[in-house]
Amino acid sequence: MKKTILTPLIALLLLLSTTALLPGDFWAYLWESVRNTWDYYSLPLYFAAYTPPVRVVATTEKIAALTFDDGPDPRYALRILQILDEYNVKATFFVIGQAAQEHPELTRLIYQQGHALANHTYTHPGVDSLTLPEYNKQLSRTNHLLQQISGARPVYYRPPKGIVTAEGMEACRRQGLQMVLWTVCLENKNSPTPVEMAERAAARTKPGAIILVHDGRLNRQKSVEALPILLKTLQQKGYSFVTLDYLLQQRARYI
């Protein structure tokens, strides 16, 4: 009975919060009071007010989007760019603002080679503890920096570790960003070698998949070695790699 009564009430308040009828921060505090007891996906009406994160796109076409998190890192980025060029693949790099500021020329090179730059916060913090003003600052600072470097404003955002919070959803709305998660990750603790990493990821890739690879912060040498194996395997299976822009023109599934 409690959920039956409160669910439509909360959904209504969330909708009102997108207008001038309620203060902009009101919904975040309301959601904070219930999100610890209800699963994020248990409130379908919540999505009437906020576009949920995209994990995969519903399509029968054998296409997938390749994405990179945690860079740019000069230890790996140049080799990754060479591999992508060899396989004629364009990717989206979810960039940490602090790393982009330390390596602006490398960040610019990624963009100049036809890849997209996207937002991955400024410092890669634990986003589940950020207040709404702190979250806004993380996103806006990175957006501004990437626009300065490339001339293009980011339109996609991925939260560190894929942690979705009410503050993050509201910050995305304010910054005009689409939150994008992933379908399959190349790195996995049960796949210790590059070959095993690539085989596991390829087996889990389906039409419309968003593939996550990491290119910074930690030791990513195995990821770099697994990347050409993954690309070759999927291309042999008939897959084409497309940009997030193209992929999201299809019908997104918010799951």
Short mmCIF file of C-alpha atoms in Angstrom, two decimals:
data_model
loop_
_atom_site.label_atom_id
_atom_site.label_comp_id
_atom_site.label_asym_id
_atom_site.label_seq_id
_atom_site.Cartn_x
_atom_site.Cartn_y
_atom_site.Cartn_z
CA MET A 1 0.00 0.00 0.00
CA LYS A 2 2.83 2.38 0.87
CA LYS A 3 4.53 1.97 -2.51
CA THR A 4 1.18 2.17 -4.33
CA ILE A 5 0.42 5.54 -2.79
CA LEU A 6 3.86 7.09 -2.78
CA THR A 7 5.08 6.06 -6.25
CA PRO A 8 2.71 8.31 -8.26
CA LEU A 9 3.17 11.11 -5.72
CA ILE A 10 6.96 11.04 -6.07
CA ALA A 11 6.70 10.81 -9.86
CA LEU A 12 4.45 13.89 -9.85
CA LEU A 13 6.87 15.84 -7.70
CA LEU A 14 9.76 14.84 -9.98
CA LEU A 15 7.83 16.13 -12.96
CA LEU A 16 7.05 19.38 -11.20
CA SER A 17 10.71 19.81 -10.32
CA THR A 18 11.54 20.21 -14.00
CA THR A 19 9.41 23.33 -14.06
CA ALA A 20 9.54 26.58 -12.14
CA LEU A 21 6.87 25.30 -9.74
CA LEU A 22 9.42 23.68 -7.42
CA PRO A 23 13.03 24.57 -6.57
CA GLY A 24 15.52 22.87 -8.84
CA ASP A 25 17.13 20.89 -6.01
CA PHE A 26 13.88 19.72 -4.41
CA TRP A 27 13.54 16.41 -6.24
CA ALA A 28 17.11 15.33 -5.42
CA TYR A 29 16.49 15.60 -1.71
CA LEU A 30 13.17 13.79 -2.03
CA TRP A 31 14.67 10.96 -4.01
CA GLU A 32 17.56 10.70 -1.55
CA SER A 33 15.07 9.80 1.18
CA VAL A 34 13.73 6.77 -0.71
CA ARG A 35 16.49 5.52 -3.00
CA ASN A 36 18.12 3.51 -0.19
CA THR A 37 15.00 1.38 0.21
CA TRP A 38 13.76 1.16 -3.41
CA ASP A 39 15.69 -0.13 -6.36
CA TYR A 40 16.51 2.53 -8.96
CA TYR A 41 14.49 0.72 -11.62
CA SER A 42 11.40 0.14 -9.46
CA LEU A 43 9.92 3.54 -10.31
CA PRO A 44 9.02 3.53 -14.01
CA LEU A 45 7.25 6.89 -13.74
CA TYR A 46 10.55 8.42 -12.69
CA PHE A 47 11.60 8.16 -16.33
CA ALA A 48 8.84 10.54 -17.38
CA ALA A 49 10.90 13.36 -15.91
CA TYR A 50 14.44 12.15 -16.65
CA THR A 51 15.97 10.32 -19.59
CA PRO A 52 17.48 7.16 -18.07
CA PRO A 53 20.99 5.97 -18.91
CA VAL A 54 21.46 3.97 -22.10
CA ARG A 55 23.01 0.51 -21.76
CA VAL A 56 22.23 -0.99 -25.17
CA VAL A 57 20.29 -0.09 -28.31
CA ALA A 58 17.53 -2.29 -29.70
CA THR A 59 18.47 -3.16 -33.27
CA THR A 60 18.85 -6.25 -35.41
CA GLU A 61 21.76 -4.69 -37.28
CA LYS A 62 25.17 -6.04 -36.33
CA ILE A 63 26.58 -2.79 -35.03
CA ALA A 64 28.34 -1.87 -31.81
CA ALA A 65 29.87 1.26 -30.28
CA LEU A 66 33.35 1.17 -28.79
CA THR A 67 34.00 3.44 -25.80
CA PHE A 68 37.03 4.18 -23.64
CA ASP A 69 37.07 5.39 -20.03
CA ASP A 70 39.64 7.00 -17.71
CA GLY A 71 42.03 8.64 -20.18
CA PRO A 72 43.67 10.20 -21.91
CA ASP A 73 46.78 8.40 -20.70
CA PRO A 74 49.91 8.75 -22.86
CA ARG A 75 51.04 5.26 -21.80
CA TYR A 76 48.21 3.71 -23.83
CA ALA A 77 46.37 6.29 -25.93
CA LEU A 78 48.78 6.51 -28.86
CA ARG A 79 48.86 2.75 -29.37
CA ILE A 80 45.06 2.59 -29.06
CA LEU A 81 44.72 5.27 -31.73
CA GLN A 82 46.99 3.23 -34.02
CA ILE A 83 44.88 0.11 -33.49
CA LEU A 84 41.64 1.97 -34.16
CA ASP A 85 43.10 3.38 -37.35
CA GLU A 86 44.27 -0.08 -38.49
CA TYR A 87 40.76 -1.47 -38.08
CA ASN A 88 39.02 1.67 -39.37
CA VAL A 89 37.08 2.16 -36.13
CA LYS A 90 35.83 5.41 -34.64
CA ALA A 91 35.27 5.43 -30.89
CA THR A 92 34.07 7.63 -28.05
CA PHE A 93 36.53 8.54 -25.31
CA PHE A 94 34.96 9.29 -21.93
CA VAL A 95 37.65 11.63 -20.67
CA ILE A 96 38.60 12.57 -17.13
CA GLY A 97 38.89 16.35 -17.14
CA GLN A 98 42.00 16.41 -14.97
CA ALA A 99 43.78 14.04 -17.37
CA ALA A 100 42.72 16.14 -20.36
CA GLN A 101 44.09 19.24 -18.68
CA GLU A 102 47.42 17.46 -18.10
CA HIS A 103 47.53 16.18 -21.70
CA PRO A 104 45.68 18.70 -23.89
CA GLU A 105 47.61 17.86 -27.08
CA LEU A 106 46.83 14.16 -26.71
CA THR A 107 43.17 14.97 -26.08
CA ARG A 108 43.11 17.19 -29.16
CA LEU A 109 44.75 14.43 -31.24
CA ILE A 110 42.00 11.98 -30.26
CA TYR A 111 39.39 14.44 -31.51
CA GLN A 112 41.33 15.34 -34.66
CA GLN A 113 41.48 11.66 -35.63
CA GLY A 114 37.70 11.55 -35.76
CA HIS A 115 36.84 10.18 -32.34
CA ALA A 116 34.34 11.77 -29.98
CA LEU A 117 35.20 13.26 -26.59
CA ALA A 118 32.74 12.69 -23.77
CA ASN A 119 32.52 13.56 -20.07
CA HIS A 120 33.75 11.21 -17.32
CA THR A 121 33.86 13.81 -14.48
CA TYR A 122 36.83 16.00 -13.68
CA THR A 123 38.56 13.98 -10.94
CA HIS A 124 36.89 10.53 -11.14
CA PRO A 125 35.42 10.84 -7.62
CA GLY A 126 33.12 8.50 -5.74
CA VAL A 127 30.00 9.98 -7.30
CA ASP A 128 27.64 8.28 -4.84
CA SER A 129 28.78 10.76 -2.19
CA LEU A 130 28.59 13.94 -4.30
CA THR A 131 26.07 16.66 -3.56
CA LEU A 132 24.23 18.19 -6.50
CA PRO A 133 26.44 21.34 -6.55
CA GLU A 134 29.57 19.16 -6.41
CA TYR A 135 28.27 16.98 -9.24
CA ASN A 136 27.43 20.02 -11.35
CA LYS A 137 30.95 21.35 -10.87
CA GLN A 138 32.51 18.02 -11.94
CA LEU A 139 30.52 17.97 -15.17
CA SER A 140 30.58 21.65 -16.05
CA ARG A 141 34.33 21.97 -15.50
CA THR A 142 35.02 18.98 -17.78
CA ASN A 143 32.55 20.18 -20.42
CA HIS A 144 34.18 23.61 -20.51
CA LEU A 145 37.69 22.15 -20.75
CA LEU A 146 36.86 19.70 -23.55
CA GLN A 147 35.12 22.43 -25.51
CA GLN A 148 38.21 24.62 -25.15
CA ILE A 149 40.45 21.82 -26.41
CA SER A 150 38.31 20.52 -29.29
CA GLY A 151 35.86 23.30 -30.07
CA ALA A 152 32.98 20.86 -29.56
CA ARG A 153 30.83 20.57 -26.47
CA PRO A 154 30.40 17.03 -25.10
CA VAL A 155 26.93 15.53 -25.27
CA TYR A 156 27.53 12.21 -23.45
CA TYR A 157 28.45 11.41 -19.87
CA ARG A 158 29.41 8.18 -18.12
CA PRO A 159 29.57 8.06 -14.32
CA PRO A 160 32.66 6.46 -12.80
CA LYS A 161 32.04 2.77 -12.06
CA GLY A 162 28.60 3.14 -13.64
CA ILE A 163 27.10 4.47 -10.41
CA VAL A 164 23.79 6.21 -11.16
CA THR A 165 22.45 8.63 -8.56
CA ALA A 166 19.65 11.16 -8.43
CA GLU A 167 22.21 13.95 -8.24
CA GLY A 168 23.94 12.62 -11.33
CA MET A 169 20.71 12.44 -13.30
CA GLU A 170 19.81 16.01 -12.35
CA ALA A 171 23.32 17.27 -13.12
CA CYS A 172 23.10 15.64 -16.55
CA ARG A 173 19.76 17.34 -17.19
CA ARG A 174 21.19 20.71 -16.25
CA GLN A 175 24.30 20.20 -18.39
CA GLY A 176 22.40 18.81 -21.37
CA LEU A 177 24.19 15.46 -21.24
CA GLN A 178 22.94 11.98 -22.09
CA MET A 179 24.13 9.39 -19.58
CA VAL A 180 25.58 6.30 -21.28
CA LEU A 181 26.56 3.10 -19.49
CA TRP A 182 27.62 -0.10 -21.27
CA THR A 183 26.56 -3.56 -22.36
CA VAL A 184 29.85 -5.40 -21.92
CA CYS A 185 33.25 -4.54 -20.45
CA LEU A 186 36.48 -5.83 -21.94
CA GLU A 187 38.19 -6.08 -18.54
CA ASN A 188 37.00 -8.83 -16.22
CA LYS A 189 38.60 -10.50 -13.21
CA ASN A 190 37.74 -13.93 -14.60
CA SER A 191 39.61 -13.24 -17.84
CA PRO A 192 43.29 -12.88 -16.88
CA THR A 193 44.85 -12.89 -20.36
CA PRO A 194 44.26 -10.59 -23.36
CA VAL A 195 42.93 -13.52 -25.43
CA GLU A 196 40.46 -14.50 -22.72
CA MET A 197 39.39 -10.89 -22.28
CA ALA A 198 38.69 -10.51 -25.98
CA GLU A 199 36.90 -13.86 -26.30
CA ARG A 200 34.65 -13.16 -23.32
CA ALA A 201 33.72 -9.66 -24.54
CA ALA A 202 33.10 -10.85 -28.11
CA ALA A 203 30.83 -13.65 -26.88
CA ARG A 204 28.74 -11.14 -24.92
CA THR A 205 28.49 -8.56 -27.68
CA LYS A 206 25.09 -8.38 -29.36
CA PRO A 207 23.58 -6.03 -31.95
CA GLY A 208 23.38 -2.53 -30.50
CA ALA A 209 25.99 -3.19 -27.82
CA ILE A 210 28.08 -0.52 -26.13
CA ILE A 211 31.54 -1.91 -25.35
CA LEU A 212 33.59 -0.47 -22.50
CA VAL A 213 37.40 -0.46 -22.52
CA HIS A 214 39.67 1.43 -20.13
CA ASP A 215 42.63 3.46 -21.34
CA GLY A 216 43.96 5.14 -18.21
CA ARG A 217 44.51 5.42 -14.46
CA LEU A 218 45.51 1.78 -13.81
CA ASN A 219 47.71 -0.63 -15.75
CA ARG A 220 45.81 -1.13 -19.03
CA GLN A 221 48.46 -2.98 -21.01
CA LYS A 222 46.35 -6.15 -21.23
CA SER A 223 43.44 -4.09 -22.53
CA VAL A 224 45.63 -2.64 -25.26
CA GLU A 225 46.78 -6.14 -26.23
CA ALA A 226 43.21 -7.48 -26.18
CA LEU A 227 41.77 -4.67 -28.28
CA PRO A 228 42.92 -5.81 -31.76
CA ILE A 229 41.84 -9.38 -30.96
CA LEU A 230 38.38 -8.13 -30.01
CA LEU A 231 38.03 -5.92 -33.09
CA LYS A 232 39.21 -8.66 -35.45
CA THR A 233 36.92 -11.27 -33.86
CA LEU A 234 33.82 -9.09 -34.05
CA GLN A 235 34.52 -7.91 -37.57
CA GLN A 236 34.88 -11.54 -38.64
CA LYS A 237 31.45 -12.14 -37.09
CA GLY A 238 30.04 -9.42 -39.33
CA TYR A 239 29.97 -6.56 -36.84
CA SER A 240 30.60 -2.95 -37.77
CA PHE A 241 31.71 -0.37 -35.23
CA VAL A 242 29.74 2.87 -35.26
CA THR A 243 29.82 6.09 -33.31
CA LEU A 244 27.57 6.63 -30.30
CA ASP A 245 25.76 9.30 -32.33
CA TYR A 246 24.81 6.75 -34.98
CA LEU A 247 23.99 4.03 -32.48
CA LEU A 248 21.70 6.21 -30.41
CA GLN A 249 19.72 7.22 -33.48
CA GLN A 250 18.38 3.69 -33.25
CA ARG A 251 15.79 2.87 -30.62
CA ALA A 252 17.55 2.91 -27.25
CA ARG A 253 16.66 0.41 -24.55
CA TYR A 254 16.96 1.86 -21.08
CA ILE A 255 17.71 -1.31 -19.14
#
